[in-house]
PDB file of C-alpha atoms and ligand atoms in Angstrom:
ATOM      1  CA  MET A   5     -17.482   2.687  13.882  1.00  0.00           C
ATOM      2  CA  ILE A   6     -14.326   3.720  15.263  1.00  0.00           C
ATOM      3  CA  TYR A   7     -14.484   4.462  18.768  1.00  0.00           C
ATOM      4  CA  LEU A   8     -12.297   7.101  19.932  1.00  0.00           C
ATOM      5  CA  LYS A   9     -11.424   6.665  23.420  1.00  0.00           C
ATOM      6  CA  THR A  10     -10.674   9.049  26.418  1.00  0.00           C
ATOM      7  CA  GLU A  11      -7.658   9.737  28.410  1.00  0.00           C
ATOM      8  CA  GLU A  12      -9.058   7.479  31.057  1.00  0.00           C
ATOM      9  CA  GLU A  13      -9.913   4.356  28.392  1.00  0.00           C
ATOM     10  CA  VAL A  14      -6.276   5.097  27.440  1.00  0.00           C
ATOM     11  CA  GLU A  15      -5.068   4.848  31.150  1.00  0.00           C
ATOM     12  CA  LEU A  16      -7.014   1.467  31.336  1.00  0.00           C
ATOM     13  CA  MET A  17      -5.747   0.163  28.084  1.00  0.00           C
ATOM     14  CA  ARG A  18      -2.116   0.992  28.986  1.00  0.00           C
ATOM     15  CA  GLN A  19      -2.999  -1.418  32.032  1.00  0.00           C
ATOM     16  CA  SER A  20      -4.426  -4.191  30.216  1.00  0.00           C
ATOM     17  CA  ASN A  21      -1.318  -4.322  27.900  1.00  0.00           C
ATOM     18  CA  GLN A  22       1.476  -3.700  30.374  1.00  0.00           C
ATOM     19  CA  LEU A  23      -0.099  -6.935  32.247  1.00  0.00           C
ATOM     20  CA  LEU A  24       0.214  -8.440  28.627  1.00  0.00           C
ATOM     21  CA  GLY A  25       3.515  -7.631  28.591  1.00  0.00           C
ATOM     22  CA  MET A  26       4.458  -9.039  32.032  1.00  0.00           C
ATOM     23  CA  ALA A  27       2.737 -12.389  30.874  1.00  0.00           C
ATOM     24  CA  TYR A  28       5.500 -12.239  28.172  1.00  0.00           C
ATOM     25  CA  GLY A  29       8.360 -11.918  30.395  1.00  0.00           C
ATOM     26  CA  GLU A  30       7.619 -15.110  32.154  1.00  0.00           C
ATOM     27  CA  VAL A  31       7.250 -16.817  28.509  1.00  0.00           C
ATOM     28  CA  ALA A  32      10.428 -15.647  27.726  1.00  0.00           C
ATOM     29  CA  LYS A  33      11.832 -16.711  30.719  1.00  0.00           C
ATOM     30  CA  ALA A  34      11.013 -20.431  29.579  1.00  0.00           C
ATOM     31  CA  ILE A  35      11.555 -20.348  25.783  1.00  0.00           C
ATOM     32  CA  ALA A  36      14.113 -22.701  25.119  1.00  0.00           C
ATOM     33  CA  PRO A  37      14.946 -25.645  23.114  1.00  0.00           C
ATOM     34  CA  GLY A  38      12.698 -28.899  24.902  1.00  0.00           C
ATOM     35  CA  VAL A  39       9.911 -27.090  26.035  1.00  0.00           C
ATOM     36  CA  THR A  40       6.626 -27.398  24.617  1.00  0.00           C
ATOM     37  CA  THR A  41       4.077 -24.518  23.160  1.00  0.00           C
ATOM     38  CA  ALA A  42       1.752 -25.766  25.301  1.00  0.00           C
ATOM     39  CA  GLN A  43       4.161 -25.084  28.356  1.00  0.00           C
ATOM     40  CA  LEU A  44       4.216 -21.401  26.839  1.00  0.00           C
ATOM     41  CA  ASP A  45       0.491 -21.308  27.126  1.00  0.00           C
ATOM     42  CA  LYS A  46       0.052 -22.515  30.701  1.00  0.00           C
ATOM     43  CA  ILE A  47       2.859 -19.860  31.775  1.00  0.00           C
ATOM     44  CA  ALA A  48       0.834 -17.216  30.030  1.00  0.00           C
ATOM     45  CA  ASN A  49      -2.802 -18.194  31.015  1.00  0.00           C
ATOM     46  CA  GLU A  50      -1.717 -18.999  34.966  1.00  0.00           C
ATOM     47  CA  PHE A  51      -0.085 -15.443  34.908  1.00  0.00           C
ATOM     48  CA  ILE A  52      -2.627 -13.728  33.466  1.00  0.00           C
ATOM     49  CA  CYS A  53      -5.390 -15.101  35.684  1.00  0.00           C
ATOM     50  CA  ASP A  54      -3.151 -15.109  38.780  1.00  0.00           C
ATOM     51  CA  HIS A  55      -3.618 -10.825  37.942  1.00  0.00           C
ATOM     52  CA  GLY A  56      -7.074 -10.475  37.561  1.00  0.00           C
ATOM     53  CA  GLY A  57      -6.992 -10.373  33.746  1.00  0.00           C
ATOM     54  CA  ILE A  58      -8.811 -12.551  31.541  1.00  0.00           C
ATOM     55  CA  PRO A  59      -7.231 -14.256  28.530  1.00  0.00           C
ATOM     56  CA  SER A  60      -9.441 -13.128  26.406  1.00  0.00           C
ATOM     57  CA  CYS A  61      -8.649 -15.506  22.843  1.00  0.00           C
ATOM     58  CA  LEU A  62      -9.611 -18.374  25.001  1.00  0.00           C
ATOM     59  CA  GLY A  63     -12.873 -18.972  23.579  1.00  0.00           C
ATOM     60  CA  PHE A  64     -12.754 -15.998  20.627  1.00  0.00           C
ATOM     61  CA  GLU A  65     -14.904 -17.796  17.763  1.00  0.00           C
ATOM     62  CA  GLY A  66     -13.501 -21.041  19.373  1.00  0.00           C
ATOM     63  CA  TYR A  67     -10.030 -20.620  20.114  1.00  0.00           C
ATOM     64  CA  PRO A  68      -8.909 -23.043  22.106  1.00  0.00           C
ATOM     65  CA  ALA A  69      -5.910 -21.318  24.150  1.00  0.00           C
ATOM     66  CA  THR A  70      -4.226 -18.739  25.901  1.00  0.00           C
ATOM     67  CA  LEU A  71      -1.587 -17.943  23.314  1.00  0.00           C
ATOM     68  CA  CYS A  72      -1.278 -18.373  19.360  1.00  0.00           C
ATOM     69  CA  THR A  73       1.943 -20.047  18.957  1.00  0.00           C
ATOM     70  CA  SER A  74       3.418 -19.963  15.927  1.00  0.00           C
ATOM     71  CA  VAL A  75       6.224 -21.891  14.609  1.00  0.00           C
ATOM     72  CA  ASN A  76       8.913 -21.005  11.492  1.00  0.00           C
ATOM     73  CA  GLU A  77       6.843 -20.556   8.642  1.00  0.00           C
ATOM     74  CA  GLN A  78       3.628 -20.592  10.796  1.00  0.00           C
ATOM     75  CA  ILE A  79       2.316 -17.138  10.537  1.00  0.00           C
ATOM     76  CA  VAL A  80      -0.436 -17.017  13.041  1.00  0.00           C
ATOM     77  CA  HIS A  81      -2.724 -18.401  15.116  1.00  0.00           C
ATOM     78  CA  GLY A  82      -0.816 -21.964  15.539  1.00  0.00           C
ATOM     79  CA  ILE A  83      -2.554 -23.151  18.700  1.00  0.00           C
ATOM     80  CA  PRO A  84       0.070 -24.338  21.759  1.00  0.00           C
ATOM     81  CA  SER A  85       0.345 -28.518  21.378  1.00  0.00           C
ATOM     82  CA  LYS A  86       2.111 -30.286  24.010  1.00  0.00           C
ATOM     83  CA  ASP A  87       3.456 -32.150  20.860  1.00  0.00           C
ATOM     84  CA  VAL A  88       5.038 -29.292  19.878  1.00  0.00           C
ATOM     85  CA  VAL A  89       8.461 -29.102  21.374  1.00  0.00           C
ATOM     86  CA  LEU A  90      10.907 -26.171  20.707  1.00  0.00           C
ATOM     87  CA  ARG A  91      14.324 -27.083  18.599  1.00  0.00           C
ATOM     88  CA  ASP A  92      17.708 -25.163  18.689  1.00  0.00           C
ATOM     89  CA  GLY A  93      17.684 -22.637  16.124  1.00  0.00           C
ATOM     90  CA  ASP A  94      13.323 -22.265  15.572  1.00  0.00           C
ATOM     91  CA  ILE A  95      11.408 -19.121  15.901  1.00  0.00           C
ATOM     92  CA  VAL A  96       8.342 -18.236  17.989  1.00  0.00           C
ATOM     93  CA  SER A  97       5.865 -15.816  17.614  1.00  0.00           C
ATOM     94  CA  VAL A  98       3.464 -15.838  20.411  1.00  0.00           C
ATOM     95  CA  ASP A  99       0.393 -13.469  20.398  1.00  0.00           C
ATOM     96  CA  GLY A 100      -2.308 -13.371  23.004  1.00  0.00           C
ATOM     97  CA  CYS A 101      -4.963 -10.787  24.367  1.00  0.00           C
ATOM     98  CA  VAL A 102      -5.880  -9.796  27.865  1.00  0.00           C
ATOM     99  CA  LEU A 103      -8.930  -8.069  29.363  1.00  0.00           C
ATOM    100  CA  LEU A 104      -8.754  -6.224  32.131  1.00  0.00           C
ATOM    101  CA  ASN A 105     -11.235  -3.375  33.209  1.00  0.00           C
ATOM    102  CA  GLY A 106     -13.269  -3.628  30.373  1.00  0.00           C
ATOM    103  CA  PHE A 107     -10.627  -3.425  27.678  1.00  0.00           C
ATOM    104  CA  HIS A 108      -8.518  -5.731  25.439  1.00  0.00           C
ATOM    105  CA  ALA A 109      -4.743  -5.383  25.155  1.00  0.00           C
ATOM    106  CA  ASP A 110      -3.423  -7.014  22.082  1.00  0.00           C
ATOM    107  CA  SER A 111       0.767  -7.417  21.317  1.00  0.00           C
ATOM    108  CA  ALA A 112       2.814 -10.142  19.847  1.00  0.00           C
ATOM    109  CA  TYR A 113       6.525 -10.964  19.601  1.00  0.00           C
ATOM    110  CA  THR A 114       8.775 -13.596  17.336  1.00  0.00           C
ATOM    111  CA  PHE A 115      11.203 -15.207  20.147  1.00  0.00           C
ATOM    112  CA  PRO A 116      14.236 -16.609  18.930  1.00  0.00           C
ATOM    113  CA  VAL A 117      15.178 -20.514  20.159  1.00  0.00           C
ATOM    114  CA  GLY A 118      18.287 -21.155  21.140  1.00  0.00           C
ATOM    115  CA  ASN A 119      20.708 -20.190  18.170  1.00  0.00           C
ATOM    116  CA  VAL A 120      18.978 -18.965  15.196  1.00  0.00           C
ATOM    117  CA  ALA A 121      20.345 -18.924  11.816  1.00  0.00           C
ATOM    118  CA  GLU A 122      21.624 -15.264  10.187  1.00  0.00           C
ATOM    119  CA  ASP A 123      19.260 -14.653   7.837  1.00  0.00           C
ATOM    120  CA  VAL A 124      16.111 -15.380   9.922  1.00  0.00           C
ATOM    121  CA  LEU A 125      17.863 -13.091  12.485  1.00  0.00           C
ATOM    122  CA  GLN A 126      17.296 -10.153   9.719  1.00  0.00           C
ATOM    123  CA  LEU A 127      13.992 -11.256   8.887  1.00  0.00           C
ATOM    124  CA  MET A 128      12.985 -10.847  12.816  1.00  0.00           C
ATOM    125  CA  ARG A 129      14.999  -7.152  12.559  1.00  0.00           C
ATOM    126  CA  THR A 130      13.470  -6.051   9.522  1.00  0.00           C
ATOM    127  CA  THR A 131       9.528  -7.236  10.721  1.00  0.00           C
ATOM    128  CA  LYS A 132       9.816  -5.314  14.128  1.00  0.00           C
ATOM    129  CA  GLU A 133      11.593  -2.199  11.989  1.00  0.00           C
ATOM    130  CA  CYS A 134       8.135  -2.408  10.049  1.00  0.00           C
ATOM    131  CA  LEU A 135       6.269  -1.842  13.185  1.00  0.00           C
ATOM    132  CA  TYR A 136       7.974   0.848  14.233  1.00  0.00           C
ATOM    133  CA  LEU A 137       7.571   2.561  10.808  1.00  0.00           C
ATOM    134  CA  GLY A 138       4.025   1.652  11.008  1.00  0.00           C
ATOM    135  CA  ILE A 139       3.717   3.275  14.651  1.00  0.00           C
ATOM    136  CA  GLU A 140       5.775   6.241  13.555  1.00  0.00           C
ATOM    137  CA  GLN A 141       3.210   7.173  11.002  1.00  0.00           C
ATOM    138  CA  ALA A 142      -0.041   6.676  13.228  1.00  0.00           C
ATOM    139  CA  VAL A 143      -0.290  10.101  14.111  1.00  0.00           C
ATOM    140  CA  THR A 144      -2.670  12.541  14.230  1.00  0.00           C
ATOM    141  CA  GLY A 145      -3.961  14.127  10.794  1.00  0.00           C
ATOM    142  CA  HIS A 146      -2.270  11.283   8.742  1.00  0.00           C
ATOM    143  CA  ARG A 147      -3.688   8.510   6.935  1.00  0.00           C
ATOM    144  CA  LEU A 148      -4.256   4.976   7.638  1.00  0.00           C
ATOM    145  CA  GLY A 149      -2.297   3.888   4.504  1.00  0.00           C
ATOM    146  CA  ASP A 150       0.588   6.178   5.420  1.00  0.00           C
ATOM    147  CA  VAL A 151       0.605   3.362   8.283  1.00  0.00           C
ATOM    148  CA  SER A 152       0.410   0.666   5.965  1.00  0.00           C
ATOM    149  CA  PHE A 153       2.516   1.784   2.947  1.00  0.00           C
ATOM    150  CA  ALA A 154       5.305   2.179   5.711  1.00  0.00           C
ATOM    151  CA  ILE A 155       5.504  -0.841   6.964  1.00  0.00           C
ATOM    152  CA  GLN A 156       5.249  -2.826   3.483  1.00  0.00           C
ATOM    153  CA  ASN A 157       7.983  -0.345   1.843  1.00  0.00           C
ATOM    154  CA  HIS A 158       9.872  -1.769   4.088  1.00  0.00           C
ATOM    155  CA  ALA A 159       9.933  -4.962   4.466  1.00  0.00           C
ATOM    156  CA  GLU A 160       9.615  -5.343  -0.194  1.00  0.00           C
ATOM    157  CA  ARG A 161      13.336  -3.225   0.138  1.00  0.00           C
ATOM    158  CA  ALA A 162      14.854  -6.096   2.139  1.00  0.00           C
ATOM    159  CA  GLY A 163      13.144  -8.790   0.197  1.00  0.00           C
ATOM    160  CA  TYR A 164      10.424  -9.913   1.646  1.00  0.00           C
ATOM    161  CA  SER A 165       6.783  -9.733   1.149  1.00  0.00           C
ATOM    162  CA  VAL A 166       3.582  -8.797   3.077  1.00  0.00           C
ATOM    163  CA  CYS A 167       1.145 -11.404   4.251  1.00  0.00           C
ATOM    164  CA  ARG A 168      -2.672  -9.746   3.396  1.00  0.00           C
ATOM    165  CA  GLU A 169      -4.562 -12.269   4.845  1.00  0.00           C
ATOM    166  CA  TYR A 170      -4.444 -10.997   8.306  1.00  0.00           C
ATOM    167  CA  VAL A 171      -4.486  -7.496   8.959  1.00  0.00           C
ATOM    168  CA  GLY A 172      -4.352  -5.317  12.307  1.00  0.00           C
ATOM    169  CA  HIS A 173      -7.156  -3.603  14.102  1.00  0.00           C
ATOM    170  CA  GLY A 174      -8.768  -1.111  16.040  1.00  0.00           C
ATOM    171  CA  ILE A 175      -8.898  -2.105  19.597  1.00  0.00           C
ATOM    172  CA  GLY A 176     -10.719  -1.280  22.891  1.00  0.00           C
ATOM    173  CA  ARG A 177     -14.080  -2.959  24.183  1.00  0.00           C
ATOM    174  CA  ASN A 178     -13.882  -5.530  22.040  1.00  0.00           C
ATOM    175  CA  MET A 179     -10.900  -7.178  20.532  1.00  0.00           C
ATOM    176  CA  HIS A 180     -10.997  -6.287  17.131  1.00  0.00           C
ATOM    177  CA  GLU A 181     -12.502  -2.999  15.952  1.00  0.00           C
ATOM    178  CA  ASP A 182     -12.662  -0.804  13.173  1.00  0.00           C
ATOM    179  CA  PRO A 183      -9.911   0.213  11.082  1.00  0.00           C
ATOM    180  CA  GLU A 184      -8.636  -2.357  10.100  1.00  0.00           C
ATOM    181  CA  VAL A 185      -4.725  -1.573   9.989  1.00  0.00           C
ATOM    182  CA  CYS A 186      -3.432  -3.089   6.499  1.00  0.00           C
ATOM    183  CA  ASN A 187       0.435  -4.190   6.227  1.00  0.00           C
ATOM    184  CA  TYR A 188       0.226  -3.659   2.752  1.00  0.00           C
ATOM    185  CA  GLY A 189      -0.843   0.276   1.172  1.00  0.00           C
ATOM    186  CA  ARG A 190      -0.786   2.889  -0.535  1.00  0.00           C
ATOM    187  CA  ARG A 191       0.585   6.534   1.133  1.00  0.00           C
ATOM    188  CA  GLY A 192      -2.482   9.372   1.267  1.00  0.00           C
ATOM    189  CA  ASN A 193      -5.345   6.560   1.309  1.00  0.00           C
ATOM    190  CA  GLY A 194      -7.796   5.838   3.809  1.00  0.00           C
ATOM    191  CA  ILE A 195      -9.077   7.373   6.919  1.00  0.00           C
ATOM    192  CA  VAL A 196      -7.915  10.062   8.041  1.00  0.00           C
ATOM    193  CA  LEU A 197      -6.262   9.191  11.878  1.00  0.00           C
ATOM    194  CA  LYS A 198      -7.294  11.131  14.590  1.00  0.00           C
ATOM    195  CA  SER A 199      -6.264  11.385  18.548  1.00  0.00           C
ATOM    196  CA  GLY A 200      -8.337   8.384  21.088  1.00  0.00           C
ATOM    197  CA  MET A 201      -7.853   6.173  17.698  1.00  0.00           C
ATOM    198  CA  THR A 202      -6.079   2.988  19.708  1.00  0.00           C
ATOM    199  CA  LEU A 203      -4.844   0.245  16.833  1.00  0.00           C
ATOM    200  CA  ALA A 204      -3.065  -2.949  17.429  1.00  0.00           C
ATOM    201  CA  ILE A 205      -0.599  -2.288  14.251  1.00  0.00           C
ATOM    202  CA  GLU A 206       0.852  -5.840  13.233  1.00  0.00           C
ATOM    203  CA  PRO A 207       2.814  -6.867  10.853  1.00  0.00           C
ATOM    204  CA  MET A 208       3.685 -10.182   9.347  1.00  0.00           C
ATOM    205  CA  ILE A 209       6.107 -10.363   7.625  1.00  0.00           C
ATOM    206  CA  LEU A 210       7.487 -13.469   5.133  1.00  0.00           C
ATOM    207  CA  MET A 211      10.676 -14.292   4.230  1.00  0.00           C
ATOM    208  CA  GLY A 212       9.451 -15.787   0.741  1.00  0.00           C
ATOM    209  CA  ARG A 213       6.620 -15.888  -1.297  1.00  0.00           C
ATOM    210  CA  ARG A 214       3.234 -14.269  -0.051  1.00  0.00           C
ATOM    211  CA  ASN A 215       1.016 -17.080  -0.684  1.00  0.00           C
ATOM    212  CA  VAL A 216      -0.348 -18.599   2.613  1.00  0.00           C
ATOM    213  CA  ILE A 217      -2.003 -21.683   3.532  1.00  0.00           C
ATOM    214  CA  LEU A 218      -4.716 -22.603   6.130  1.00  0.00           C
ATOM    215  CA  GLU A 219      -3.764 -25.708   8.035  1.00  0.00           C
ATOM    216  CA  ASP A 220      -5.864 -28.050   8.755  1.00  0.00           C
ATOM    217  CA  ASP A 221      -6.867 -26.995  12.862  1.00  0.00           C
ATOM    218  CA  GLY A 222      -8.622 -24.213  10.904  1.00  0.00           C
ATOM    219  CA  TRP A 223      -6.494 -21.691  12.852  1.00  0.00           C
ATOM    220  CA  THR A 224      -2.837 -22.147  11.699  1.00  0.00           C
ATOM    221  CA  ALA A 225      -1.594 -20.259   8.954  1.00  0.00           C
ATOM    222  CA  ARG A 226       1.773 -21.438   7.561  1.00  0.00           C
ATOM    223  CA  THR A 227       3.706 -19.929   4.222  1.00  0.00           C
ATOM    224  CA  ALA A 228       2.997 -22.086   1.485  1.00  0.00           C
ATOM    225  CA  ASP A 229       6.785 -22.180   0.195  1.00  0.00           C
ATOM    226  CA  ARG A 230       7.670 -23.215   4.205  1.00  0.00           C
ATOM    227  CA  LYS A 231       9.744 -20.262   4.299  1.00  0.00           C
ATOM    228  CA  PRO A 232      10.049 -18.311   7.848  1.00  0.00           C
ATOM    229  CA  ALA A 233       7.795 -15.316   9.123  1.00  0.00           C
ATOM    230  CA  ALA A 234       7.759 -13.365  11.779  1.00  0.00           C
ATOM    231  CA  HIS A 235       5.481 -10.993  13.483  1.00  0.00           C
ATOM    232  CA  TYR A 236       5.607  -8.114  15.700  1.00  0.00           C
ATOM    233  CA  GLU A 237       2.642  -6.103  17.235  1.00  0.00           C
ATOM    234  CA  LEU A 238       1.948  -3.279  19.377  1.00  0.00           C
ATOM    235  CA  SER A 239      -1.422  -1.717  20.544  1.00  0.00           C
ATOM    236  CA  ILE A 240      -0.997   2.062  19.999  1.00  0.00           C
ATOM    237  CA  CYS A 241      -3.301   5.322  20.434  1.00  0.00           C
ATOM    238  CA  VAL A 242      -3.151   7.675  17.718  1.00  0.00           C
ATOM    239  CA  ARG A 243      -1.489  11.450  19.381  1.00  0.00           C
ATOM    240  CA  ASN A 244      -0.489  14.743  18.123  1.00  0.00           C
ATOM    241  CA  GLY A 245       3.282  13.933  16.658  1.00  0.00           C
ATOM    242  CA  LYS A 246       3.645  10.928  18.268  1.00  0.00           C
ATOM    243  CA  ALA A 247       1.444   7.679  19.099  1.00  0.00           C
ATOM    244  CA  ASP A 248       1.569   6.745  21.907  1.00  0.00           C
ATOM    245  CA  ILE A 249       2.634   3.157  22.496  1.00  0.00           C
ATOM    246  CA  LEU A 250       0.198   1.278  25.408  1.00  0.00           C
ATOM    247  CA  SER A 251       2.243  -2.355  24.700  1.00  0.00           C
ATOM    248  CA  THR A 252       5.621  -3.323  26.401  1.00  0.00           C
ATOM    249  CA  PHE A 253       8.169  -5.086  25.290  1.00  0.00           C
ATOM    250  CA  ASP A 254      10.310  -4.528  28.185  1.00  0.00           C
ATOM    251  CA  TYR A 255       9.686  -7.264  30.305  1.00  0.00           C
ATOM    252  CA  ILE A 256      11.025  -9.629  27.226  1.00  0.00           C
ATOM    253  CA  GLN A 257      13.740  -6.665  26.672  1.00  0.00           C
ATOM    254  CA  GLN A 258      15.037  -7.641  30.502  1.00  0.00           C
ATOM    255  CA  VAL A 259      14.774 -11.490  29.860  1.00  0.00           C
ATOM    256  CA  LEU A 260      16.410 -11.339  26.620  1.00  0.00           C
ATOM    257  CA  GLY A 261      18.801  -9.397  27.540  1.00  0.00           C
ATOM    258  CA  ASP A 262      21.595  -9.144  25.085  1.00  0.00           C
ATOM    259  CA  ARG A 263      19.491 -11.607  22.614  1.00  0.00           C
ATOM    260  CA  PHE A 264      16.626  -9.334  22.335  1.00  0.00           C
ATOM    261  CA  ILE A 265      16.603  -7.997  18.955  1.00  0.00           C
TER     262      ILE A 265
HETATM  263  N1  LIG B 326      -4.107 -11.530  19.169  1.00  0.00           N
HETATM  264  C1  LIG B 326      -4.762 -11.948  17.697  1.00  0.00           C
HETATM  265  C2  LIG B 326      -5.154 -10.527  17.278  1.00  0.00           C
HETATM  266  O1  LIG B 326      -3.907  -9.886  16.420  1.00  0.00           O
HETATM  267  C3  LIG B 326      -5.977 -12.481  18.097  1.00  0.00           C
HETATM  268  C4  LIG B 326      -6.729 -13.578  17.250  1.00  0.00           C
HETATM  269  S1  LIG B 326      -7.677 -14.227  17.529  1.00  0.00           S
HETATM  270  C5  LIG B 326      -7.130 -16.135  18.393  1.00  0.00           C
HETATM  271  O2  LIG B 326      -6.181 -10.136  16.579  1.00  0.00           O
HETATM  272  F1  LIG B 326      -8.493 -16.312  18.706  1.00  0.00           F
HETATM  273  F2  LIG B 326      -7.274 -16.565  17.303  1.00  0.00           F
HETATM  274  F3  LIG B 326      -6.926 -15.408  19.076  1.00  0.00           F
HETATM  275 CO1  LIG B 327      -3.760  -8.157  16.985  1.00  0.00          CO
END
């Protein structure tokens, strides 16, 4: 069941997404070699709660934290820990959700830690390009497969692979709603997109092969070949002509300055 949102509902979703974006700005300020992923989680938790939001990943199907913090070869759902210390040259994918005014926000960003190798920076750039190319396709009258194809095509042309085990999704009063938004697919396939559909589009792109392993904690997904992965996510509303991006990386950009990819 796909829930089309009214204009008022979309504005509420924009508010929850703005709060999440601001929380990521605070996280961005803290990211540096020597910082633990548990510290990042605490910063996000406090910021979201202080501003009236609910960190909605916390407790979701038993998930134990506000953020997912996935380092280097970890793709998604890495659990923050005081034992995970970020080091110079790492990348950390931060993913989280906020519930505000009855609507969930969802976005993700892969951050550099100190000086990151050029080939890894290139993976990050390409993954973010995949996200925006997918979003460009998320307009009224296109099909979901157009979004999926745009993402896969850009990633694979660059020599990377697409994670297939985890996908984007509809979002709204529920964190995960229909439809599933795969990061691979064929142009012209899938449902026709309608104005008022709200989607979390989230390419997870792998530098190496696409095989994925679930770690023993039951949450963390990593690449089998231990090559790095990047993950960027924005929540959008399908519109005529141009997708309306409800999430924001602006606060991250303000903090990272010329290190913003
Ligand atoms: N933000 C994640 C997503 O994109 C949420 C995963 S659920 C969690 O769907 F419990 F692992 F956080
Ligand atoms: Co999501």
